Tab-separated table of C-alpha atoms in Angstrom:
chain	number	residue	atom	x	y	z
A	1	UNK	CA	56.101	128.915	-16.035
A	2	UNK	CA	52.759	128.221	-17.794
A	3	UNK	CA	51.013	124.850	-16.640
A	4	UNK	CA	50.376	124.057	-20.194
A	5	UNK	CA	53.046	122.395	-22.515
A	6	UNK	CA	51.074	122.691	-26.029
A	7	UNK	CA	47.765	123.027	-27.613
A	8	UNK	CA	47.177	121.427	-30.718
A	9	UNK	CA	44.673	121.936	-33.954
A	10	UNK	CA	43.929	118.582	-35.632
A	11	UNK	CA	42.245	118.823	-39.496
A	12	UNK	CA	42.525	116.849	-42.331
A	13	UNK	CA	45.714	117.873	-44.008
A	14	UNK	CA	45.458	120.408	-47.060
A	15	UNK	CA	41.871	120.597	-46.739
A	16	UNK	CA	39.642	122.941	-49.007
A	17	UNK	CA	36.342	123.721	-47.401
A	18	UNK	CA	33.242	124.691	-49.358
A	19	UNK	CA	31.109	127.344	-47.982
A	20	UNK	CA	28.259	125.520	-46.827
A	21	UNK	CA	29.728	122.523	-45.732
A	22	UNK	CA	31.517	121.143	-42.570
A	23	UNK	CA	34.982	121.675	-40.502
A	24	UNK	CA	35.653	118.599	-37.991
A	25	UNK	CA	38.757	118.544	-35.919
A	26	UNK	CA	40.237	117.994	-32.747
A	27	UNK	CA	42.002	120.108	-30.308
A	28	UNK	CA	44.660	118.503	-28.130
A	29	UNK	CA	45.570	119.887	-24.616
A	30	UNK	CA	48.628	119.035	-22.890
A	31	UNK	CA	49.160	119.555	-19.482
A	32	UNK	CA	52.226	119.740	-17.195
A	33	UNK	CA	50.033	119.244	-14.157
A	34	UNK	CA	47.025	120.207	-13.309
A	35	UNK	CA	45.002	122.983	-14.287
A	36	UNK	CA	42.125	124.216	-12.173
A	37	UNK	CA	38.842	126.157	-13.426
A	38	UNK	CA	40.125	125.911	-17.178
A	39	UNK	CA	38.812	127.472	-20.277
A	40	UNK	CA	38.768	125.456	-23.598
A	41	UNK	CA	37.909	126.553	-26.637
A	42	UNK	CA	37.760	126.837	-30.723
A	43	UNK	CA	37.006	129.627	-32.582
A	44	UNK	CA	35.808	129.967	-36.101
A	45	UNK	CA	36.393	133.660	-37.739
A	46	UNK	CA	36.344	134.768	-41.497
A	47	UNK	CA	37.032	138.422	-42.233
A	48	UNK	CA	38.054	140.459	-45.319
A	49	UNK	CA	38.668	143.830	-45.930
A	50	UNK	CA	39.838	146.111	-48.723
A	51	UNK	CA	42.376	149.844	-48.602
A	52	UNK	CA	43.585	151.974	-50.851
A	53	UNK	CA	44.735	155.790	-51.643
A	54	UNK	CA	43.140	157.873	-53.520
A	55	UNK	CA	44.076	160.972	-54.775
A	56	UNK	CA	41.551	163.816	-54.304
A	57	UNK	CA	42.484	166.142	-57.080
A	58	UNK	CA	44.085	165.956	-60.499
A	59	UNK	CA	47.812	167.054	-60.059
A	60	UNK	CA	49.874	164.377	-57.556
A	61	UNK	CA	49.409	165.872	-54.461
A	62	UNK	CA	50.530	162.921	-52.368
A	63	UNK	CA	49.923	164.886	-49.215
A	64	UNK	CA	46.038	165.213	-49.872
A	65	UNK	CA	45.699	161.502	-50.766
A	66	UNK	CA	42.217	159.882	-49.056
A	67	UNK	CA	42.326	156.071	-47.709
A	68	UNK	CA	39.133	154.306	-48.794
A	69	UNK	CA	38.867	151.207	-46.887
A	70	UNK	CA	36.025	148.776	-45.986
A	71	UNK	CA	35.736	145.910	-43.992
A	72	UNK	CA	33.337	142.583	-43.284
A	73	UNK	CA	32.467	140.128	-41.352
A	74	UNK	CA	31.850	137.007	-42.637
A	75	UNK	CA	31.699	134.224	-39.912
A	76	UNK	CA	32.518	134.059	-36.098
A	77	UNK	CA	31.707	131.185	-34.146
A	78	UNK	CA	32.951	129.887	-31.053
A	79	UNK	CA	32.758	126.249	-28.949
A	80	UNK	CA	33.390	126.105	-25.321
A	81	UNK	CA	34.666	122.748	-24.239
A	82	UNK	CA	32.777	121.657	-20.930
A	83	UNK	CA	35.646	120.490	-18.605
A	84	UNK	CA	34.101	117.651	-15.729
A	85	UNK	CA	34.402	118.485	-12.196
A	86	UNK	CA	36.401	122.321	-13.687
A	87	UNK	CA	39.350	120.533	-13.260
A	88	UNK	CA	42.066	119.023	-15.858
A	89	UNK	CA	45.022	116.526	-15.278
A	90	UNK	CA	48.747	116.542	-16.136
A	91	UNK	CA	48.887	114.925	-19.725
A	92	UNK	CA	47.024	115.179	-23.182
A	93	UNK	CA	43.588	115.935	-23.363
A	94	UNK	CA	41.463	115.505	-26.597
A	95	UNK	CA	38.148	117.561	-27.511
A	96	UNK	CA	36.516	117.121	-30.399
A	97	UNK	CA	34.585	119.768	-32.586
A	98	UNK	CA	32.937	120.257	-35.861
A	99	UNK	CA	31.148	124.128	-37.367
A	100	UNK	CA	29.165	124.177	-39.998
A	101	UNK	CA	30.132	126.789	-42.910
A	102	UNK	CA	27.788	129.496	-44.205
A	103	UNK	CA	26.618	128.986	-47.455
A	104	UNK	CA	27.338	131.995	-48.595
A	105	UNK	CA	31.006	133.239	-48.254
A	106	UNK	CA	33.627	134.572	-50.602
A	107	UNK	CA	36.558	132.396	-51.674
A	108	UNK	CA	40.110	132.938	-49.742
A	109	UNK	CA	41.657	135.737	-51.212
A	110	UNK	CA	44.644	137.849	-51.306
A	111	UNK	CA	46.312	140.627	-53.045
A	112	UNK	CA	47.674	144.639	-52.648
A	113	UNK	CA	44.180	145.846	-52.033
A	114	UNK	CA	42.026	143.496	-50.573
A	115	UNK	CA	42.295	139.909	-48.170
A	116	UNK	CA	39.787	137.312	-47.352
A	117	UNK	CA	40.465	134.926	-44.847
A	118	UNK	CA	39.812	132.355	-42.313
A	119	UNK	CA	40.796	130.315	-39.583
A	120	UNK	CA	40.531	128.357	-36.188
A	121	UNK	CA	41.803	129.411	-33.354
A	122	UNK	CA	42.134	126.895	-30.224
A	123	UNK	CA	42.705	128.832	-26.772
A	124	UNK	CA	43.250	127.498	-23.140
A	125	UNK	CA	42.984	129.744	-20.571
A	126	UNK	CA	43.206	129.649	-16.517
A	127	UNK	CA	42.237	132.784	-14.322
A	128	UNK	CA	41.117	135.085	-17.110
A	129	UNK	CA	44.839	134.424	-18.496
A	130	UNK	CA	45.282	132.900	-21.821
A	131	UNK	CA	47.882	129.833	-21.244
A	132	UNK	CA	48.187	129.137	-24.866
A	133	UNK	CA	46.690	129.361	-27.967
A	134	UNK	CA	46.956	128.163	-31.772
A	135	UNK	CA	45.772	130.024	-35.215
A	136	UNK	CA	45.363	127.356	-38.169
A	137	UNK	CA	44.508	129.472	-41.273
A	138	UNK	CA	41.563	127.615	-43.795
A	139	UNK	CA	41.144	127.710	-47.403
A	140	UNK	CA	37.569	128.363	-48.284
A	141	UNK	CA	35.925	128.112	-51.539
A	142	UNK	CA	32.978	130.069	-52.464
A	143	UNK	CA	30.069	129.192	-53.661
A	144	UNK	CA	27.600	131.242	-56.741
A	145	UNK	CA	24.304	131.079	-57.872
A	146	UNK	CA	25.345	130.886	-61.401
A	147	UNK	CA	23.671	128.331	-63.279
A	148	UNK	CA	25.423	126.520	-66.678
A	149	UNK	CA	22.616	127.179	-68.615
A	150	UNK	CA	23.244	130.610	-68.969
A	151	UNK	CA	26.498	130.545	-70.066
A	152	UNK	CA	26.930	131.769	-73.766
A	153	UNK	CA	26.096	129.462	-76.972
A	154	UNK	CA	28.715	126.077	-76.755
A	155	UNK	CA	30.634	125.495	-78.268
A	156	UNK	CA	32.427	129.097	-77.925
A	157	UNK	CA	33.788	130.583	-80.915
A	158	UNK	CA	35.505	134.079	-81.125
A	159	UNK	CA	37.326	135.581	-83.760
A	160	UNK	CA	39.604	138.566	-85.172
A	161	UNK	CA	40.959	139.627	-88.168
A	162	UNK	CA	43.429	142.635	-88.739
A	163	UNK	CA	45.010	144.379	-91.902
A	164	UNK	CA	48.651	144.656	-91.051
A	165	UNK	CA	51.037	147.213	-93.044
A	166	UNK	CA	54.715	145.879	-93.267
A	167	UNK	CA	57.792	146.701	-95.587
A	168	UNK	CA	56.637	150.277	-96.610
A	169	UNK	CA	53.878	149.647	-99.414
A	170	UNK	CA	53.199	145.731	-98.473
A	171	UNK	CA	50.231	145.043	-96.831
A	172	UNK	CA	48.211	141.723	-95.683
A	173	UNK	CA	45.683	140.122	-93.018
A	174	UNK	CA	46.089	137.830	-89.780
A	175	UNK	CA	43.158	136.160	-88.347
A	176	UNK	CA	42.840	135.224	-85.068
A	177	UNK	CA	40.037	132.214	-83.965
A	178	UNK	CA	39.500	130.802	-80.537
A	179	UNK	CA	37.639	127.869	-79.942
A	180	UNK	CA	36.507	126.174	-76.880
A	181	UNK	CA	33.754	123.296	-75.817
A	182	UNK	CA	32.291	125.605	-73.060
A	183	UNK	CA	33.492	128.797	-70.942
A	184	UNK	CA	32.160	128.149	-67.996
A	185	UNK	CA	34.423	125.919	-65.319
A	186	UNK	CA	34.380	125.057	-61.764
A	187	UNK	CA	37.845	125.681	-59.408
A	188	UNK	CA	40.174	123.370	-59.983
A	189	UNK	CA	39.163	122.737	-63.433
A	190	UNK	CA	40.994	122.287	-66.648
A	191	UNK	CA	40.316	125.011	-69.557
A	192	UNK	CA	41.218	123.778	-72.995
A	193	UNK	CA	40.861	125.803	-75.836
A	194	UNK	CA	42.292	125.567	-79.666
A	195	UNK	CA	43.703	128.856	-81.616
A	196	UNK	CA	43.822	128.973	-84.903
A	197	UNK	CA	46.298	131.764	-86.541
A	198	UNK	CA	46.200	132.405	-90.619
A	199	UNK	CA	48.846	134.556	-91.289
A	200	UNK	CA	48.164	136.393	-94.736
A	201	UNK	CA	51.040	138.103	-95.017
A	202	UNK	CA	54.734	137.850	-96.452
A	203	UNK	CA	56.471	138.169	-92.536
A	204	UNK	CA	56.985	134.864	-90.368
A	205	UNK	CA	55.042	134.823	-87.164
A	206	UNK	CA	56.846	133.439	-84.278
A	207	UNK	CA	55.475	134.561	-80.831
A	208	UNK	CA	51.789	133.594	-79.287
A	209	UNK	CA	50.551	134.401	-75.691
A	210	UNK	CA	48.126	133.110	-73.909
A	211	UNK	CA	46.864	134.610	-70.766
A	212	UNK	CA	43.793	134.436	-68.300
A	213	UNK	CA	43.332	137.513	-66.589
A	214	UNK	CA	41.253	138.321	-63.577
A	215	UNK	CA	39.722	141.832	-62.988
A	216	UNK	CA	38.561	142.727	-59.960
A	217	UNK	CA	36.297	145.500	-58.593
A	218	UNK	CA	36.262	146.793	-54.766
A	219	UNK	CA	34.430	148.812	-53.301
A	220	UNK	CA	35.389	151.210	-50.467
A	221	UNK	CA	34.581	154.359	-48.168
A	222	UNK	CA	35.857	157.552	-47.909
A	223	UNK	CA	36.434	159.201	-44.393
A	224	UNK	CA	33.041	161.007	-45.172
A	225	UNK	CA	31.598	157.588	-46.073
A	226	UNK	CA	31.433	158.548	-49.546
A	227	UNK	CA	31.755	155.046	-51.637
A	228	UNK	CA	34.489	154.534	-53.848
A	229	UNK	CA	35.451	151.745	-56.070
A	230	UNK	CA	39.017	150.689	-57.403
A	231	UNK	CA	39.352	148.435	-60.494
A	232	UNK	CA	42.382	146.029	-60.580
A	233	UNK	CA	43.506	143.244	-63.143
A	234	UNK	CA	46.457	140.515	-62.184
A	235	UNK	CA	47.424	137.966	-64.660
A	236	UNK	CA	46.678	134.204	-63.041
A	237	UNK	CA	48.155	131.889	-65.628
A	238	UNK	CA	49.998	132.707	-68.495
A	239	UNK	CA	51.999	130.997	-71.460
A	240	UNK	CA	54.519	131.557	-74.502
A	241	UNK	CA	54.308	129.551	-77.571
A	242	UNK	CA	57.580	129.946	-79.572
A	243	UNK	CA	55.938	129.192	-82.863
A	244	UNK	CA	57.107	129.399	-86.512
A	245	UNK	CA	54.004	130.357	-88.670
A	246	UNK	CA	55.175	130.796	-92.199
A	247	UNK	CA	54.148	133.681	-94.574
A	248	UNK	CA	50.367	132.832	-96.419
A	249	UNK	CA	50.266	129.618	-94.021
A	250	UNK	CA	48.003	128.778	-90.969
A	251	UNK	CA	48.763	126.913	-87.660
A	252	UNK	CA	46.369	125.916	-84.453
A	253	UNK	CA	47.529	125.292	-80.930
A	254	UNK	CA	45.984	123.508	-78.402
A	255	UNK	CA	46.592	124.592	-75.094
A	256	UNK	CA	45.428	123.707	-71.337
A	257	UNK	CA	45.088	125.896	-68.334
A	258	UNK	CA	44.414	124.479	-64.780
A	259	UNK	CA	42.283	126.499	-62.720
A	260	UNK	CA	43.250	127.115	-58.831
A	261	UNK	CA	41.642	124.834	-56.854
A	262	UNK	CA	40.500	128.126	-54.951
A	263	UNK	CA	39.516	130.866	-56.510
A	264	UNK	CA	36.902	133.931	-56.700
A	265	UNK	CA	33.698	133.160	-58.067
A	266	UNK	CA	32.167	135.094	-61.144
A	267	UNK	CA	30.116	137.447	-60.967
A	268	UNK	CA	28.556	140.882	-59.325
A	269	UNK	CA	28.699	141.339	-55.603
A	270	UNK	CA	25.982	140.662	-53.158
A	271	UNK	CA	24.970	143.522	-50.526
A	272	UNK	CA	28.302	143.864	-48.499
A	273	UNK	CA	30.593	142.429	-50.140
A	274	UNK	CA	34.566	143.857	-50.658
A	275	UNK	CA	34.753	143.109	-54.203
A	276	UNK	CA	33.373	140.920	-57.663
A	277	UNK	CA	35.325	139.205	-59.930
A	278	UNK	CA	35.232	138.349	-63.828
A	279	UNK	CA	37.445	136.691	-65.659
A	280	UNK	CA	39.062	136.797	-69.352
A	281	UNK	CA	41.244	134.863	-71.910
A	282	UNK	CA	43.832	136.434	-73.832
A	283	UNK	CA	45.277	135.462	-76.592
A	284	UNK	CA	47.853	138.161	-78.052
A	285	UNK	CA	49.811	137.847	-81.307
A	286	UNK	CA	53.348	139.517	-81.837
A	287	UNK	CA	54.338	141.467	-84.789
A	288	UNK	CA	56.966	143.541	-83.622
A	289	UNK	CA	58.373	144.068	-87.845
A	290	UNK	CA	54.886	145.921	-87.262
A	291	UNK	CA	54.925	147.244	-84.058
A	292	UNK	CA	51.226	145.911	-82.981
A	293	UNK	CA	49.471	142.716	-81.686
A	294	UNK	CA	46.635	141.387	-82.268
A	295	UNK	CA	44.088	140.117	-79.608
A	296	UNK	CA	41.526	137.791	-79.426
A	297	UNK	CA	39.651	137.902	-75.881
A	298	UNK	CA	37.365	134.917	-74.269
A	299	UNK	CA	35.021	136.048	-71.195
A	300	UNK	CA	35.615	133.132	-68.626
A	301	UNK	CA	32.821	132.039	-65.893
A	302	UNK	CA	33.905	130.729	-62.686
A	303	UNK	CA	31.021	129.076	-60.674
A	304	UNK	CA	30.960	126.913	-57.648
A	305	UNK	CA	27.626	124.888	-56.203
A	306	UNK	CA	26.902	124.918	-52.628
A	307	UNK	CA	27.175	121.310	-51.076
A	308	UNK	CA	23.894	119.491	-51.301
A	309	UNK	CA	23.712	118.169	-47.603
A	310	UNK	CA	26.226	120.428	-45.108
A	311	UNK	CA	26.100	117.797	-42.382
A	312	UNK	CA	28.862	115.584	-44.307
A	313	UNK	CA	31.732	117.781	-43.925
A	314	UNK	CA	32.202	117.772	-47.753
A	315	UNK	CA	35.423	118.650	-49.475
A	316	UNK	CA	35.313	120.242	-52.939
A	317	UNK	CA	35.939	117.162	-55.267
A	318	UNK	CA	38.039	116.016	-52.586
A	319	UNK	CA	41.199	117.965	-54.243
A	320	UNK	CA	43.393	119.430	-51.341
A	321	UNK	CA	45.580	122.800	-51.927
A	322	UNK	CA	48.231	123.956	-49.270
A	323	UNK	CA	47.122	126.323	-46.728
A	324	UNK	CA	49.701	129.165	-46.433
A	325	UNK	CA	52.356	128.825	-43.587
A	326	UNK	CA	52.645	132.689	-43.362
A	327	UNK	CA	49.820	134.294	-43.561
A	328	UNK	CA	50.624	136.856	-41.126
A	329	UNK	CA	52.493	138.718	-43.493
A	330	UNK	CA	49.246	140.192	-45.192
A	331	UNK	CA	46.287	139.429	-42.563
A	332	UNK	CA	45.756	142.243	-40.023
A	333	UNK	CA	44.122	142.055	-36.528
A	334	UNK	CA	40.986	143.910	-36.148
């Protein structure tokens, strides 16, 4: 029968972490008597890494398939808990601990291909045998070095325009506008943008889409260490406006997205990292008495500033998100 009855990770609940700032806690040891010559201690890991198959020639040969996989580490810290006289009591003991963040680490992530994650792990252990431990998983935002002022001309403004053939010898146009106040938005954030739809033609339009996309980039090795990359898009936040646009008439919508409150940053990948992310808005136009669509597409900028003084244990914005309660379904032990 182990001597210890629980170990305990105390945070701030629903935390999100910016990289660069700081993690505070407490870990909380209880005892059913006394423990001699213990070991205390937190640890701080973030990890990622990125696998997929690849097939090596051009018919679907699933037997010569390659695995290109790659792997980092991002952070691993640890802080051992001095223990008075080597010697604990029956009851709760409390140690307190704080680890300052990187400033430079990708958001957590997660999908088929690739993960990126974090957590603390408190441990107790007595005779080179661990007693008991506890894994709290962390969401971490990323931080880039984009800066506002290179974003594209505000406000944004993107149009379309397509000739549409319908009822044999009929023909007619449908324009397409976007407009938005700015493109470039920070986790969490709201993106509001107006579409405008002029349909020149004799057919009622009745369905609008609007989607933001994220396309993602990874890059892997080969066996051989040959380097590989796999592109990937996912759809983050989509909706369906049920619309009645008359024939010759013109309509605009005003819609809102909210942004994660963690997310990948934009932009290209530094030296070894997994994978880089860019973003795009989608706005997609029925016609199915045509069979075609008509698209109107908004590149989106995700950017994130590191904290200005790390020492505070800042939160981003102080907005909380839930951390995952089963993580161990998709994050592997190395």
């Amino acid at each position: 029968m182990s001597v210890v009855k629980s170990i305990e990770l105390v945070l701030p609940k629903d935390a999100v972490y910016l990289a660069g700032s700081s993690i505070k806690g407490q870990v909380i040891l209880t005892l059913k008597s006394t423990l001699v010559d213990p070991i205390v201690k937190v640890e701080l890991v973030g990890r990622g890494y990125v696998e997929w198959n690849e097939e090596t020639g051009a018919s679907r040969d699933y037997s010569r398939d390659v695995i290109c996989n790659n792997k980092a580490d991002y952070v691993h810290k640890t802080k051992t808990f001095p223990v008075e006289d080597n010697w604990l009591s029956a009851g709760s003991h409390t140690f307190d601990f704080h680890f300052n963040l990187p400033p430079r680490l990708p958001s957590t992530f997660a999908s088929k291909t690739g993960h990126i994650f974090y957590f603390l792990q408190a441990s107790c252990m007595g005779r080179e045998q661990i007693l008991a431990k506890q894994r709290i998983y962390l969401m971490i935002q990323g931080t880039s070095d984009f800066h506002e002022e290179n974003a594209f001309q505000k406000p944004l403004f993107v149009e379309t325009e397509k000739k549409i053939s319908y009822n044999c010898c009929s023909q007619g146009t449908i324009c397409l506008q976007i407009h938005m106040e700015k493109n470039v938005f920070r986790p969490g954030e709201r993106v509001i943008f107006t579409t405008e739809i002029n349909n020149q033609t004799g057919k009622c339009l009745k369905t609008v889409v609007f989607a933001l996309y994220a396309h993602v980039q990874y890059e892997g090795f080969t066996p051989k260490e040959e380097r590989r990359t796999r592109a990937e898009s996912s759809e983050l936040l989509r909706q369906e406006a049920n619309t009645h646009i008359a024939p010759f008439n013109a309509t605009k919508i005003v819609s809102t997205f909210h942004l994660p409150p963690v997310i990948a940053v934009s932009g290209g990948a530094r030296d070894g990292e997994l994978m880089k992310t860019r973003y795009e808005l989608v706005v997609t136009v029925h016609l199915p008495w045509s069979l075609t669509t008509i698209k109107a597409r908004v590149p989106i900028i995700v950017t994130a500033s590191a904290p200005v003084d790390s020492a505070g244990g800042q939160l981003l914005d102080g907005e909380c998100h839930p951390v995952p309660e089963s993580p161990e379904l998709s994050v592997p032990n190395f």
